[in-house]
XYZ file of C-alpha atoms in Angstrom:
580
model
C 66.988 33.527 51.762
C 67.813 34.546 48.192
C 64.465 33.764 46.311
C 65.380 32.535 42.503
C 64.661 35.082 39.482
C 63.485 33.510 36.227
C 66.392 33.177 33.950
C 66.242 35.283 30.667
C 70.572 34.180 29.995
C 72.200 31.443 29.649
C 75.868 31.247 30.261
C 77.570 29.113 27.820
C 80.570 27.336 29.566
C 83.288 29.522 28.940
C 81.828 32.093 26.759
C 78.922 35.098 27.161
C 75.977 34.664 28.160
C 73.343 34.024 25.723
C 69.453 35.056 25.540
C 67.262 32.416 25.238
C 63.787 35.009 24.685
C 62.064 33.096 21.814
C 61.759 34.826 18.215
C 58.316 36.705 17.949
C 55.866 34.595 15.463
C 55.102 35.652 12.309
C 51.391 36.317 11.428
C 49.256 33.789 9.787
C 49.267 34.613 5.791
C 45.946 36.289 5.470
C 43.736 33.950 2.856
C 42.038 35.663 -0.607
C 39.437 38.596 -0.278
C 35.734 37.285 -0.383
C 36.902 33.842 -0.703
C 35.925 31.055 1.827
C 37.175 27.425 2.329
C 33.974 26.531 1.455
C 33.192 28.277 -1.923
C 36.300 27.049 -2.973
C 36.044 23.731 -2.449
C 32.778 23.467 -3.687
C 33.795 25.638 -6.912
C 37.152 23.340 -7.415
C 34.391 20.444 -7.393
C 31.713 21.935 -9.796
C 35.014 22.637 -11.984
C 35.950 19.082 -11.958
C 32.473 17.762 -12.394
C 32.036 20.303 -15.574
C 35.313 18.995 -16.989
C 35.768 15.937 -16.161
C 32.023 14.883 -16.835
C 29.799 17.079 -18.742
C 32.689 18.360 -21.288
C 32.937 14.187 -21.666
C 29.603 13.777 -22.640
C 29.361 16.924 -24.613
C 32.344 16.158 -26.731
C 30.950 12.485 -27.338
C 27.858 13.650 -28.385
C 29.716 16.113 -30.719
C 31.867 13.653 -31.889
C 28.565 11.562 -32.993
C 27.087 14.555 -34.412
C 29.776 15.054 -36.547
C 30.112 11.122 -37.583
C 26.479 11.003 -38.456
C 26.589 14.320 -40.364
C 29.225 12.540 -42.671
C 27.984 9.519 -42.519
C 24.571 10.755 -44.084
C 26.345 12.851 -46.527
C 28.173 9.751 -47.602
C 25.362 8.034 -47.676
C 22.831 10.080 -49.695
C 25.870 10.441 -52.467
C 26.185 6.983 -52.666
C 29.894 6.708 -51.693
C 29.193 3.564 -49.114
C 26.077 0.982 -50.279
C 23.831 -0.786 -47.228
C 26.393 -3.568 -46.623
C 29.542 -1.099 -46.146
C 27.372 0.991 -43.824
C 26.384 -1.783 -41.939
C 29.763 -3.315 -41.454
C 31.140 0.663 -40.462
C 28.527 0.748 -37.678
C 29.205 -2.995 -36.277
C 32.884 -2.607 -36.745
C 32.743 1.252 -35.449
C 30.755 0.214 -32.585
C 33.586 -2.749 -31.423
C 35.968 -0.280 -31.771
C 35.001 2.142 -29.210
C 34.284 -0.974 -26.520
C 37.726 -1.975 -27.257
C 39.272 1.763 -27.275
C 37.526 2.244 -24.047
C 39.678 -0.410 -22.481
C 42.572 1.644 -22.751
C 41.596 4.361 -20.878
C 39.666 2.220 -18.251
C 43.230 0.529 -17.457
C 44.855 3.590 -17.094
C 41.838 4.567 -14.639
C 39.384 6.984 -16.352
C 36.330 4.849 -15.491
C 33.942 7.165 -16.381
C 35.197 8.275 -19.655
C 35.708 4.509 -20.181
C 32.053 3.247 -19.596
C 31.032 6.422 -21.898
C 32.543 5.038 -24.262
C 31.252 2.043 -23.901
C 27.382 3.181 -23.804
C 28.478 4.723 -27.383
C 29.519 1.567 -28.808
C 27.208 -0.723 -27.423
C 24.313 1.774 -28.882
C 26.115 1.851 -32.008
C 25.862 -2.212 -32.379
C 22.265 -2.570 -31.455
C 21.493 0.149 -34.521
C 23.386 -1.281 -36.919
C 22.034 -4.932 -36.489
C 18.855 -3.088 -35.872
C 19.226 -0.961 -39.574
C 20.650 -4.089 -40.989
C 17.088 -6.135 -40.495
C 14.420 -3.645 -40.389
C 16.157 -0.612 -42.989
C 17.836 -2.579 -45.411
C 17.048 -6.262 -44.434
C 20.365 -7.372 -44.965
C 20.186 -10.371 -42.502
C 16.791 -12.137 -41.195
C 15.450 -11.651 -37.786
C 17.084 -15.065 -36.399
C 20.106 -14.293 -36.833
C 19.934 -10.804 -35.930
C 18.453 -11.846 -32.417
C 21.280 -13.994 -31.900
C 23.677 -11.131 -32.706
C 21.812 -8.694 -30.350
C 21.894 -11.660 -27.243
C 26.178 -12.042 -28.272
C 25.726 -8.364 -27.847
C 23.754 -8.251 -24.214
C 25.562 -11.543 -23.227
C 29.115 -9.905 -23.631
C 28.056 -6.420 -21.886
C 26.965 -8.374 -19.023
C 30.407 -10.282 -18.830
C 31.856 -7.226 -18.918
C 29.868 -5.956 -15.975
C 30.542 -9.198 -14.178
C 34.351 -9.019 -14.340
C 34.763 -5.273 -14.728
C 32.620 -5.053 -11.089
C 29.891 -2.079 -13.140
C 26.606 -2.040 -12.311
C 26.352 0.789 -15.057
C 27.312 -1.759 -18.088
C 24.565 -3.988 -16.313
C 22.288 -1.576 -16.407
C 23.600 -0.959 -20.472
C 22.970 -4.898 -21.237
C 19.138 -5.248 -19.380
C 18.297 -2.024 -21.177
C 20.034 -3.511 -24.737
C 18.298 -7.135 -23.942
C 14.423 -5.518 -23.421
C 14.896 -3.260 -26.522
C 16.021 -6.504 -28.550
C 12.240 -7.308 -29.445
C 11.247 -4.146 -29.899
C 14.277 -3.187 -32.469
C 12.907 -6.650 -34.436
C 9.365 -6.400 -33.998
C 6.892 -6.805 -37.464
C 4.001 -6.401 -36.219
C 3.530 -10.294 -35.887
C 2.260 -12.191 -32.437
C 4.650 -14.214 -31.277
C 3.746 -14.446 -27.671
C 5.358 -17.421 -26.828
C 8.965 -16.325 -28.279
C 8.581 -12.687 -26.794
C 7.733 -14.081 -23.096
C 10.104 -17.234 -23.496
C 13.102 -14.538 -24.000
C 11.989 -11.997 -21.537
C 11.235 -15.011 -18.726
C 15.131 -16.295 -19.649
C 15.872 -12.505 -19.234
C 14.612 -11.628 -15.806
C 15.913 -14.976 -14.730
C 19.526 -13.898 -15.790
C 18.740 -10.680 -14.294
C 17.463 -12.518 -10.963
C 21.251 -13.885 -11.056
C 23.075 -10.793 -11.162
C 21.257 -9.829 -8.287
C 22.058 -12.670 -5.950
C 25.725 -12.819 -7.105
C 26.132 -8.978 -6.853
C 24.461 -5.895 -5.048
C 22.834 -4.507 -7.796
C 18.998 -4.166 -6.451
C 18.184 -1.668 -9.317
C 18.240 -3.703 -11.430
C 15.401 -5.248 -10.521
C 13.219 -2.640 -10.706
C 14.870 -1.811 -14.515
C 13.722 -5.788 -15.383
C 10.367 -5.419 -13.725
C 10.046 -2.222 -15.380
C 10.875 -3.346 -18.768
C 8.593 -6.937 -18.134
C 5.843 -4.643 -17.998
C 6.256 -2.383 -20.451
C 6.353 -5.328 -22.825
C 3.568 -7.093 -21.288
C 1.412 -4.006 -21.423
C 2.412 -3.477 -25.320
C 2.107 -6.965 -26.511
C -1.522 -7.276 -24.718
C -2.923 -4.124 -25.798
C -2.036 -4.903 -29.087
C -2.712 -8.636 -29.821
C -4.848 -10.117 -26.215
C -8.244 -11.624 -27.011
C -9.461 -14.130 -24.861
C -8.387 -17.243 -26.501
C -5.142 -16.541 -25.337
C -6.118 -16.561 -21.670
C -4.360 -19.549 -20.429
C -0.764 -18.855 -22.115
C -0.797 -15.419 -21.081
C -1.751 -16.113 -17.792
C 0.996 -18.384 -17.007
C 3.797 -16.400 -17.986
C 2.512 -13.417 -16.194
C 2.877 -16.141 -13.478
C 6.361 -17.064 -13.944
C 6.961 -12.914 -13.933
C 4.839 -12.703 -10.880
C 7.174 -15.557 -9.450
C 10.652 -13.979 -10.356
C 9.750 -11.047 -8.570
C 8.136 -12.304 -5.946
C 10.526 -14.286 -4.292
C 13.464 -11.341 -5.650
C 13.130 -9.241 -2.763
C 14.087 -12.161 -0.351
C 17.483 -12.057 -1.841
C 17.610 -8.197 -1.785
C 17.761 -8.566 2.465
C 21.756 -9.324 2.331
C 23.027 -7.784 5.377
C 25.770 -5.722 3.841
C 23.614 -4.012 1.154
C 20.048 -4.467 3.313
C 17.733 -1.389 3.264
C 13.779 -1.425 4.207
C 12.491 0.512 1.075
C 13.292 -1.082 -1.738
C 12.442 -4.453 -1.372
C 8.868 -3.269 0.138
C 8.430 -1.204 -2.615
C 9.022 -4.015 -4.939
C 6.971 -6.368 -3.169
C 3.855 -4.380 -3.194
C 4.289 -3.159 -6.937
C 4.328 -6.527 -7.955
C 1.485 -8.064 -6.098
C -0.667 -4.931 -7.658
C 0.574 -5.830 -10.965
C -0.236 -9.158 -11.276
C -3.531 -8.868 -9.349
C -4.754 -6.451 -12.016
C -3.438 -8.494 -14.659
C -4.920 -11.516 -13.381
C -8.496 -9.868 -12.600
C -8.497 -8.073 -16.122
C -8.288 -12.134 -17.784
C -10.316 -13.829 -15.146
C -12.792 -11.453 -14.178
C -14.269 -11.438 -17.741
C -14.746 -15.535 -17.432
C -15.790 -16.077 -13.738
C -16.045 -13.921 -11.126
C -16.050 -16.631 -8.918
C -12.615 -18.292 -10.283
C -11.459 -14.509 -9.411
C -12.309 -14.415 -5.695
C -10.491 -18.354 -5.553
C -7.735 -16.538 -7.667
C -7.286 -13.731 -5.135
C -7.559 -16.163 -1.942
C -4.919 -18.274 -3.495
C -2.924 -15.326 -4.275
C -3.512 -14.559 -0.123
C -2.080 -18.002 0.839
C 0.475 -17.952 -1.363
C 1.708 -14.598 0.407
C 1.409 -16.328 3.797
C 3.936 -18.824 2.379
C 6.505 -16.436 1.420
C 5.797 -14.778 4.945
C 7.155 -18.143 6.563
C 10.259 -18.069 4.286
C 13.593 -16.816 6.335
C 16.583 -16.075 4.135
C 20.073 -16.015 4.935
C 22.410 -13.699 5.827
C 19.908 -10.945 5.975
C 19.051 -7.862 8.357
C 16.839 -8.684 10.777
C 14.647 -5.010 10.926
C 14.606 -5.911 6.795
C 13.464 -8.987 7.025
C 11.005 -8.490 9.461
C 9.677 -5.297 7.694
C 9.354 -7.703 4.009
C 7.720 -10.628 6.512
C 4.967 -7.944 7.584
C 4.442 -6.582 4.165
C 3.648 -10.012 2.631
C 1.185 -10.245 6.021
C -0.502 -6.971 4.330
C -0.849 -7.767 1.082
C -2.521 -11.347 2.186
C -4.855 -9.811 4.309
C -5.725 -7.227 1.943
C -6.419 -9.979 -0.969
C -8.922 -11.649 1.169
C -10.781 -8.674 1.999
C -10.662 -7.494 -1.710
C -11.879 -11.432 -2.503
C -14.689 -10.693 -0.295
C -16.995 -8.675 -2.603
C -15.218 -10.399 -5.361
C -17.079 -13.480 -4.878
C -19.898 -12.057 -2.380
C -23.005 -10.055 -3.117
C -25.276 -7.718 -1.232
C -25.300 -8.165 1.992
C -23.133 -11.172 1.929
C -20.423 -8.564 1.423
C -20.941 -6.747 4.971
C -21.067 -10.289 6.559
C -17.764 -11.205 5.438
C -16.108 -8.284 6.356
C -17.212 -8.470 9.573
C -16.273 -11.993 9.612
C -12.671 -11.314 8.397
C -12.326 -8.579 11.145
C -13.524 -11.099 13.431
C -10.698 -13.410 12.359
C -7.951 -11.785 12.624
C -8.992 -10.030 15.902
C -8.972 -13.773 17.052
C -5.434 -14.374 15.178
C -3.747 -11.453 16.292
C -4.934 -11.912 19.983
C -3.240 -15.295 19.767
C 0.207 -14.404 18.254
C 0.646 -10.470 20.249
C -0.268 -9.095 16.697
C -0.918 -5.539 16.153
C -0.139 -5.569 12.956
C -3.557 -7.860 12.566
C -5.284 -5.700 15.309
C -5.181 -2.862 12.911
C -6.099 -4.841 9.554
C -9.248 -6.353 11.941
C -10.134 -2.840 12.786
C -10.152 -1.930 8.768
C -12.508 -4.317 8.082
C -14.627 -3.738 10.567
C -14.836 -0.089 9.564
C -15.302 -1.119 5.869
C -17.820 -3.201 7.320
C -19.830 -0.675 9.225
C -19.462 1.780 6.573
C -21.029 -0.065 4.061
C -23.628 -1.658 6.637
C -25.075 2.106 7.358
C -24.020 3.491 3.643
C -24.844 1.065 0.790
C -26.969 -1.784 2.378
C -30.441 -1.353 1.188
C -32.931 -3.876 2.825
C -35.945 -5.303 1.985
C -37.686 -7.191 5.145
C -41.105 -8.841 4.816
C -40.085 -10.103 8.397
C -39.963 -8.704 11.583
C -36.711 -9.183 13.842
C -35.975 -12.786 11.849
C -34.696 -11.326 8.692
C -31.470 -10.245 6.584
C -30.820 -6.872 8.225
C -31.285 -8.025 12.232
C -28.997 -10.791 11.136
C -26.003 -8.188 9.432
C -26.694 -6.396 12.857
C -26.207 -8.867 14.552
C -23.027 -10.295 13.540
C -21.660 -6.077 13.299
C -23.020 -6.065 17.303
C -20.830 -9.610 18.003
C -17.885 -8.216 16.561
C -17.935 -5.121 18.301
C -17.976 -6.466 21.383
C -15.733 -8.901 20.490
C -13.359 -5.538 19.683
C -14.482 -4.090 23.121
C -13.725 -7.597 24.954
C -9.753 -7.740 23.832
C -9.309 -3.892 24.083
C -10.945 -4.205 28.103
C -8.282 -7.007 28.555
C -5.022 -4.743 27.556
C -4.009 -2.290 30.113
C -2.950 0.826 27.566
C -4.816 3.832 27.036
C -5.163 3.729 23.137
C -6.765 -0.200 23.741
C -8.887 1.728 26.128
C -10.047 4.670 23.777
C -10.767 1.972 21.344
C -13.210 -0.062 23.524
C -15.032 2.992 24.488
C -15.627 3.562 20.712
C -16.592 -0.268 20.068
C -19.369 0.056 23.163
C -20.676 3.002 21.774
C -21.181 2.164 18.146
C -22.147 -1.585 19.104
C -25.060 0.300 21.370
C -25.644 2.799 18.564
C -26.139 0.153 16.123
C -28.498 -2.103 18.212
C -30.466 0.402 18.712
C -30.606 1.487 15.292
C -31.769 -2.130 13.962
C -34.543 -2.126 16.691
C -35.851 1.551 15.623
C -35.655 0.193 11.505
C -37.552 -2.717 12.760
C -40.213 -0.622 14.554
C -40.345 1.395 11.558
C -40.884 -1.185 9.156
C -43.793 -3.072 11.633
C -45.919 0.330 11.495
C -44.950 0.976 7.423
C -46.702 -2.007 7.198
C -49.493 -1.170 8.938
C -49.797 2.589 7.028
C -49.638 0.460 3.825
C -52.247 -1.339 4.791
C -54.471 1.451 5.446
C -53.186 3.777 2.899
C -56.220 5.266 1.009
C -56.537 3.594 -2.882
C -56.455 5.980 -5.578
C -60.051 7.783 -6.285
C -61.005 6.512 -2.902
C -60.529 9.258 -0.270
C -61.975 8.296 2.562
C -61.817 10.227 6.194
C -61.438 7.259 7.875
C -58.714 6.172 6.658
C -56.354 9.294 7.312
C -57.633 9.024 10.262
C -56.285 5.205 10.957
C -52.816 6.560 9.165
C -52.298 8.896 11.738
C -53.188 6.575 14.532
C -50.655 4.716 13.369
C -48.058 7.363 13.334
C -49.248 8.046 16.946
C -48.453 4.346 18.031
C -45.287 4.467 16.462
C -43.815 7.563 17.841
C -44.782 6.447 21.454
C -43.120 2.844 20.514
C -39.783 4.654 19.533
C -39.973 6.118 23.467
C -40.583 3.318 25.058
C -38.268 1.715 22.996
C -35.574 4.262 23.971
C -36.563 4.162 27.515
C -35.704 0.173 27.731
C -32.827 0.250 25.769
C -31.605 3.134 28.411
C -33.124 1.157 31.364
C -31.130 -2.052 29.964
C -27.883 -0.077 29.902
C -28.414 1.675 33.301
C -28.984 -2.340 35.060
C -25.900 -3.574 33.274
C -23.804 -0.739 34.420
C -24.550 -1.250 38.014
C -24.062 -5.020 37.625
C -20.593 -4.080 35.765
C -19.877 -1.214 38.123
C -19.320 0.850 34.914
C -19.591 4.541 35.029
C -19.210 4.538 31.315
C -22.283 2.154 30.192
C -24.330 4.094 33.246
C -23.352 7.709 31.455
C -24.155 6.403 28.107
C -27.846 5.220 29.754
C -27.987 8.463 31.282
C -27.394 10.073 27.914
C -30.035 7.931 26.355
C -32.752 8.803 29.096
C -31.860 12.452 28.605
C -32.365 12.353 25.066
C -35.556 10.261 25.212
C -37.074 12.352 28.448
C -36.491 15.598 25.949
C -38.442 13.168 22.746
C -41.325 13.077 25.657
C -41.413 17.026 26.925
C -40.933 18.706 23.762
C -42.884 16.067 20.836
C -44.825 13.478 23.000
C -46.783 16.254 24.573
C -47.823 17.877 21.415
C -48.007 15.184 18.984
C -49.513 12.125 21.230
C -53.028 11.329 22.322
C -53.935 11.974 25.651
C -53.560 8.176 26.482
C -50.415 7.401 24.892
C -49.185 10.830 26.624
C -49.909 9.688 29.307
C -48.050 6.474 29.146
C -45.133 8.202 27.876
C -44.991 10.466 31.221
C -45.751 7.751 33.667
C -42.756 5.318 31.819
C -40.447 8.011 31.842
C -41.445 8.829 35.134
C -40.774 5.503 36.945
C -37.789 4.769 35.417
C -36.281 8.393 36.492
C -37.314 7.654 39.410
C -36.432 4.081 40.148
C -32.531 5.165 38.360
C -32.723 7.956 41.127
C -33.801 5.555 43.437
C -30.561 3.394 43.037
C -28.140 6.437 43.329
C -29.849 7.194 46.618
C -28.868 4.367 47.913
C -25.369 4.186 46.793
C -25.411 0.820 45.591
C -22.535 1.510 44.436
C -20.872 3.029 47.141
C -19.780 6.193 45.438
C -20.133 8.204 48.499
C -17.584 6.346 50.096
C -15.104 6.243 47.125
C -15.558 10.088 47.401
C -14.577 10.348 51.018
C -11.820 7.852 50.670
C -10.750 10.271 47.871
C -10.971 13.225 49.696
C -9.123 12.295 52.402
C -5.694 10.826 50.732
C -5.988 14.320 49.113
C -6.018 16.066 52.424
């Protein structure tokens, strides 16, 4: 058999035969030395950025350089009087909008809306110069100019598609008061016009995807608000000024529920916005109200609370779920955190501490009943808040033993710690676990704390009463002082030793290791109280009552693990053998 060679000719009918061995390729032209694909794309770009952007703006603000230069000239010679240099800088000014056109349609945007900002600056200074330099025109009709001005920028924004002449007309429209300010109060004109104007902005918003501009009108509202009250606020004006920092409040308020569109929805901005304008108005309110009634205040900020609750409930449309849901638990924040700041608002002393506790008990109860941990966490806040200032600030004075204003604080701080420990137990995760642990120890810690202060203020009374007078120093009574101190130290151990005893019967009725180790813990610390300062420090009687406590109890505790009550031994050997 005649096995078949590749073919390297081709015999074309009737003619020679003709190779068919493909040309050899030619080698790839090599690119430029030390040039990369990279640097040169990102040098063609910073080439076109520098010319076609900052050689723009350089050569307009050369341009107006050289304009003013002869403009000033002209001016300080006389050739041009007030009227002929306002009329150059309006009819300058609609010049450049309507030169800009032409390059816009043939697609230099940028250039275009440069232009623009130049003209639309150069028409807010002239009508500016023409009431306040050479008062040419009054202030009404000036105003009106300036709002033609703003109005037409934002129709050009509108059908032009620009946020950036937007942003050119909100920034015109919040500098219009200040450009034709004297010095005067007119509250009710300057908030009328900026109200109208964060409405109109408010517009723009829901018609178009142009978020930032709520922050610019916020931004300007305050800036405004701040000026106008630093400079002309008493307190007469309380109620007017009030209310329109309540129609602001409003606007913005309810504008991040329309910046939750689904095609321009993001999680930051309307947050951020939320939150900056609860603070804003909260201060503003408290810095009017707080000087009247503090108790109007606290209503103020509960109100406030409940009016945040209603905007939770609100559901726009057409919005992103994760956004929405992220603004829905920010308005849950900010109520909860206006009733805990209305709290010591309207509360004193102690009364503060109580309502904490009573707020954390709250929304421990809400949250368990709507799978909250949103209100989990705000409940643990005030609690801590709570505690804090329970062991930190709270200064009590009791003439009463165990039915007075600091058993009763402790009280409620012990109920809501077990209340914590209670719906922590119920949940099978290990953080609800680690927080229980913490609630049974500081609920302990605390309980025992209020019965030590209350041991120590039963003897205090007792030194007090037999505290020598001055000029009277008698033996005797020293000597009934330190009996005293004697009886009070041995009432601290015995005191211990219960509490422990208590905590060792409940954790063998509970069959819980973790109330028995914190018993054992207390005993421990209490048997060292009795070897190391009961023996040198106590009479002979009340050391010997201290040893023979101490020793029962050890010894009826010991008494119970001998007998395995609770069958450890067995849990051991069961343990032991499914790990053989």
């Amino acid at each position: 058999m005649q096995v078949p060679q590749p073919e390297t000719e081709a015999s074309a009918p009737g003619g020679p035969a003709v190779s068919q061995t493909p040309p050899p390729p030619r080698p790839a032209p090599l690119p430029p030395l030390f040039v990369t694909p990279s640097i040169k794309k990102k040098s063609s770009n910073l080439e076109e950025r520098i010319g076609s952007h900052w050689l723009n703006r350089i050569g307009i603000a050369a341009v107006l350089i050289g304009v003013s230069y002869f403009l000033k000239f002209a001016f300080e010679n006389n050739w041009i009087g007030p009227t002929g240099r306002i009329a150059i800088g309006l009819i300058a000014g609609i010049a450049v909008v309507l030169w800009s056109e032409r390059f816009r349609s043939r697609g230099y945007r940028i250039f275009s809306y440069s232009l623009k900002a130049v003209g639309i600056g150069v028409l807010y200074l002239s009508l500016w110069a023409s009431f306040q330099v050479y008062h040419l025109m009054p202030s009404g009709v000036v105003f009106v100019c300036m709002l033609i001005v703003t109005a037409a920028t934002c129709a050009m924004a509108l059908s032009q598609d620009a946020e950036i002449l937007a942003v050119f007309a909100i920034t015109g429209g919040f500098s219009t008061p200040v450009l034709l300010s004297t010095g005067v109060n007119r509250e009710f004109a300057l908030f009328s016009y900026v109200f109208v104007l964060d409405l109109g902005i408010l517009a723009l918003v829901i018609f178009k995807p142009w978020r930032r501009l709520l922050f610019l009108g916020f931004i300007g509202t305050l800036l405004l608000y701040v000026g106008w009250y630093a400079e002309f606020y008493n307190r007469s004006q309380v109620q007017p000024t009030l209310i329109f920092a309540t129609l602001f409040f409003a606007i913005f308020a309810i504008a991040p529920l329309f910046m939750l569109r689904q095609e321009h929805s993001s999680g930051v901005l309307p947050l951020v916005l939320a939150f900056v304008n609860a603070a804003t108005y909260f201060l503003q309110a408290y810095a009017m109200i707080s000087e009247i009634s503090t108790v109007a205040m606290a209503w103020f900020s509960l109100t406030l609370a409940a009016v945040y609750l209603l905007l939770n409930r609100l559901r726009p449309r057409s919005s992103d779920a994760a956004a929405e849901q992220n603004l829905r638990l920010m308005h849950l924040a900010l109520a909860v955190g206006l009733v805990t700041v209305a709290i010591p608002i309207r509360l004193e002393a102690h009364w503060i501490t109580i309502g904490w506790f009573v707020e954390a008990a709250l929304l421990l109860w809400i949250g368990d009943r709507i799978k909250s941990e949103l209100l989990n966490g705000f409940a643990l806040i005030a609690l801590v808040l709570g505690v804090g200032r329970l062991l930190v600030f709270d200064n009590f004075q009791s003439l009463s033993l165990i039915f007075n204003m600091r058993m009763a604080v402790y009280g409620v701080a012990v109920a809501v710690l077990g209340l914590v420990a209670y719906n922590a137990f119920k949940r099978d995760d290990e953080q609800a676990r680690t927080i229980g642990a913490v609630a049974v120890v500081a609920m302990n810690a605390l309980a025992l704390r209020a019965l030590s202060l209350e041991v120590a203020d039963y003897y205090s009374q007792q030194m007090a009463a037999a505290r020598p007078l001055a000029g009277n120093w008698r033996v005797g009574n020293w000597a009934q002082m330190r009996s005293i101190e004697i009886a009070r130290d041995f009432t601290y151990s015995a005191l211990w030793m219960a509490y422990g005893a208590l905590l060792m019967v409940i954790g063998f009725w509970r069959a819980s290791s973790f109330v028995r180790w914190q018993a054992l813990l207390l005993i421990a610390a209490t048997t060292v109280k009795v070897f190391v300062y009961d023996t040198s420090q106590l009479d002979r009687i009340y050391r010997i009552l201290s040893f023979v406590v101490l020793g029962v109890l050890l010894l009826a505790i010991s008494f119970a693990y001998q007998r395995d009550w609770l069958k450890l031994t067995t849990r051991k050997t069961s343990s032991a053998g499914d790990a053989a």
